[in-house]
Amino acid sequence: MKAITLYDVALLAGVSYQTVSRVINDAEHVSARTREKVQQAMAELHYVPNRGAQQLAGKRTRTLGLITTDLALHAPSQIVSAVKSRAAEQGASVLISMVEHAQQCQAAVQELLAQRVEALLVNVPLDDPDAEQLQKMASPVPVLFLDVSPSAQVNSLVFNAGQGATLGAEHLITLGHQRIALLSGPDSSVSARARLAGWKTSLAQAGLEAADEVHGDWSAASGYEKGHQLLSGAQLPDAILVANDQMALGVMRACAEKGIAVPGQISIVGFDDTADSAWFSPPLTTVRQAFREAGERSVEWLLTPTRGEKCWQVQLPVTLVARHSSAPRAADRVDREELAHQLRHLALLAEKIARG
């Protein structure tokens, strides 16, 4: 079967091959009507532009580079989905490089730059110096970061982690919970550290301290393991704040195995509001981060980056989604230590009565 060429497209559209080339390369000085005719001809002939040839010719590639963490985690995968969808709508493609830790980011940047990407999106938790170094390394290609602190001198679009942590903690405090345990993400994560700090600040303002504090790795498996740890003490926490929904799912599984009712005996609040959170059993109360909006806005900036500013920084708001995994603390609930004390007292009383 004969390969479709640029000349075939030009013949069908009734224009010169130079005009077709200008349309493919998104050049100016092409009328909307002519552009539409060429695009219709390309669609009819199923013509796919040769990106490699465009790169060799020094043309715009309309290709974005995306460096991300593990796509088995829900939050990164939702962002990637949004980025690819919006990029396709804008006639751009996306090259993805997945890294396991921050130290691999420099190599990923070099690899993507070698493929002539027009802009880079980095969704990896990075401390300020590492992010700033990557931005310098990529220059003049624009870079946008999604998981850095607001203090980093880089282009960033991040969720307000402090606001989210406050919403989750205040929700539980308002429900009357006082023994609140914390399941944070890994210490290496900027957002995990921000959420943990926000929780502690909110508890302190209410005159409370964390009943316990453990760290997971974002996975449901680590939530299950750390959940068992939090539930193994002599005294159950009233509630658990969890740094993401997947770990919250693991905690809920641990509660089920121990016969602990959620929210009857313990309330659980997650963070992210991933697509499946409404279908947990019970549906998870969580802090919603609009991942699709973040992905879409990232693409819009990357294709037309803000010029003339030292740093472009935006904090996206978050919201609390109250579902059924949290409820008011039962007024007549007693902890296991108190219950054991009462049972021992009753046993002694019964023994005295039996002796006369």
mmCIF file of N, CA and C in Angstrom, residues 4-6 24-25 42 47-57 59-61 63:
data_model
loop_
_atom_site.group_PDB
_atom_site.id
_atom_site.type_symbol
_atom_site.label_atom_id
_atom_site.label_comp_id
_atom_site.label_asym_id
_atom_site.label_seq_id
_atom_site.Cartn_x
_atom_site.Cartn_y
_atom_site.Cartn_z
ATOM 1 N N ILE A 4 0.894 7.603 2.247
ATOM 2 C CA ILE A 4 0.325 8.921 1.977
ATOM 3 C C ILE A 4 1.393 9.977 2.250
ATOM 4 N N THR A 5 1.536 10.894 1.311
ATOM 5 C CA THR A 5 2.551 11.927 1.456
ATOM 6 C C THR A 5 1.917 13.303 1.594
ATOM 7 N N LEU A 6 2.747 14.258 1.891
ATOM 8 C CA LEU A 6 2.319 15.657 1.994
ATOM 9 C C LEU A 6 1.740 16.137 0.667
ATOM 10 N N ILE A 24 0.835 22.054 9.054
ATOM 11 C CA ILE A 24 1.374 21.012 9.934
ATOM 12 C C ILE A 24 2.263 21.607 11.012
ATOM 13 N N ASN A 25 3.028 22.629 10.628
ATOM 14 C CA ASN A 25 3.960 23.247 11.567
ATOM 15 C C ASN A 25 3.350 24.407 12.331
ATOM 16 N N MET A 42 -6.194 15.807 5.488
ATOM 17 C CA MET A 42 -5.340 14.927 6.289
ATOM 18 C C MET A 42 -6.166 13.839 6.966
ATOM 19 N N TYR A 47 -3.561 10.853 7.073
ATOM 20 C CA TYR A 47 -2.163 11.265 6.985
ATOM 21 C C TYR A 47 -1.639 11.648 8.372
ATOM 22 N N VAL A 48 -0.500 11.075 8.761
ATOM 23 C CA VAL A 48 0.121 11.375 10.051
ATOM 24 C C VAL A 48 1.457 12.069 9.786
ATOM 25 N N PRO A 49 1.638 13.310 10.279
ATOM 26 C CA PRO A 49 2.905 14.015 10.060
ATOM 27 C C PRO A 49 4.086 13.245 10.634
ATOM 28 N N ASN A 50 5.199 13.308 9.957
ATOM 29 C CA ASN A 50 6.436 12.655 10.401
ATOM 30 C C ASN A 50 7.129 13.554 11.414
ATOM 31 N N ARG A 51 6.933 13.269 12.718
ATOM 32 C CA ARG A 51 7.501 14.116 13.764
ATOM 33 C C ARG A 51 9.030 14.098 13.728
ATOM 34 N N GLY A 52 9.591 12.945 13.413
ATOM 35 C CA GLY A 52 11.038 12.871 13.348
ATOM 36 C C GLY A 52 11.596 13.796 12.289
ATOM 37 N N ALA A 53 10.944 13.837 11.119
ATOM 38 C CA ALA A 53 11.407 14.727 10.061
ATOM 39 C C ALA A 53 11.265 16.180 10.473
ATOM 40 N N GLN A 54 10.172 16.485 11.186
ATOM 41 C CA GLN A 54 9.987 17.852 11.663
ATOM 42 C C GLN A 54 11.115 18.257 12.610
ATOM 43 N N GLN A 55 11.509 17.334 13.487
ATOM 44 C CA GLN A 55 12.577 17.646 14.425
ATOM 45 C C GLN A 55 13.895 17.895 13.693
ATOM 46 N N LEU A 56 14.174 17.024 12.696
ATOM 47 C CA LEU A 56 15.406 17.184 11.942
ATOM 48 C C LEU A 56 15.425 18.504 11.185
ATOM 49 N N ALA A 57 14.251 18.928 10.782
ATOM 50 C CA ALA A 57 14.152 20.179 10.040
ATOM 51 C C ALA A 57 14.144 21.389 10.962
ATOM 52 N N LYS A 59 11.751 22.195 13.047
ATOM 53 C CA LYS A 59 10.414 22.744 13.176
ATOM 54 C C LYS A 59 9.888 22.514 14.590
ATOM 55 N N ARG A 60 8.793 23.219 14.911
ATOM 56 C CA ARG A 60 8.138 22.990 16.197
ATOM 57 C C ARG A 60 7.603 21.572 16.242
ATOM 58 N N THR A 61 7.794 20.908 17.345
ATOM 59 C CA THR A 61 7.357 19.521 17.469
ATOM 60 C C THR A 61 5.965 19.389 18.063
ATOM 61 N N THR A 63 5.341 18.935 21.024
ATOM 62 C CA THR A 63 5.489 17.804 21.932
ATOM 63 C C THR A 63 5.882 18.309 23.318
#
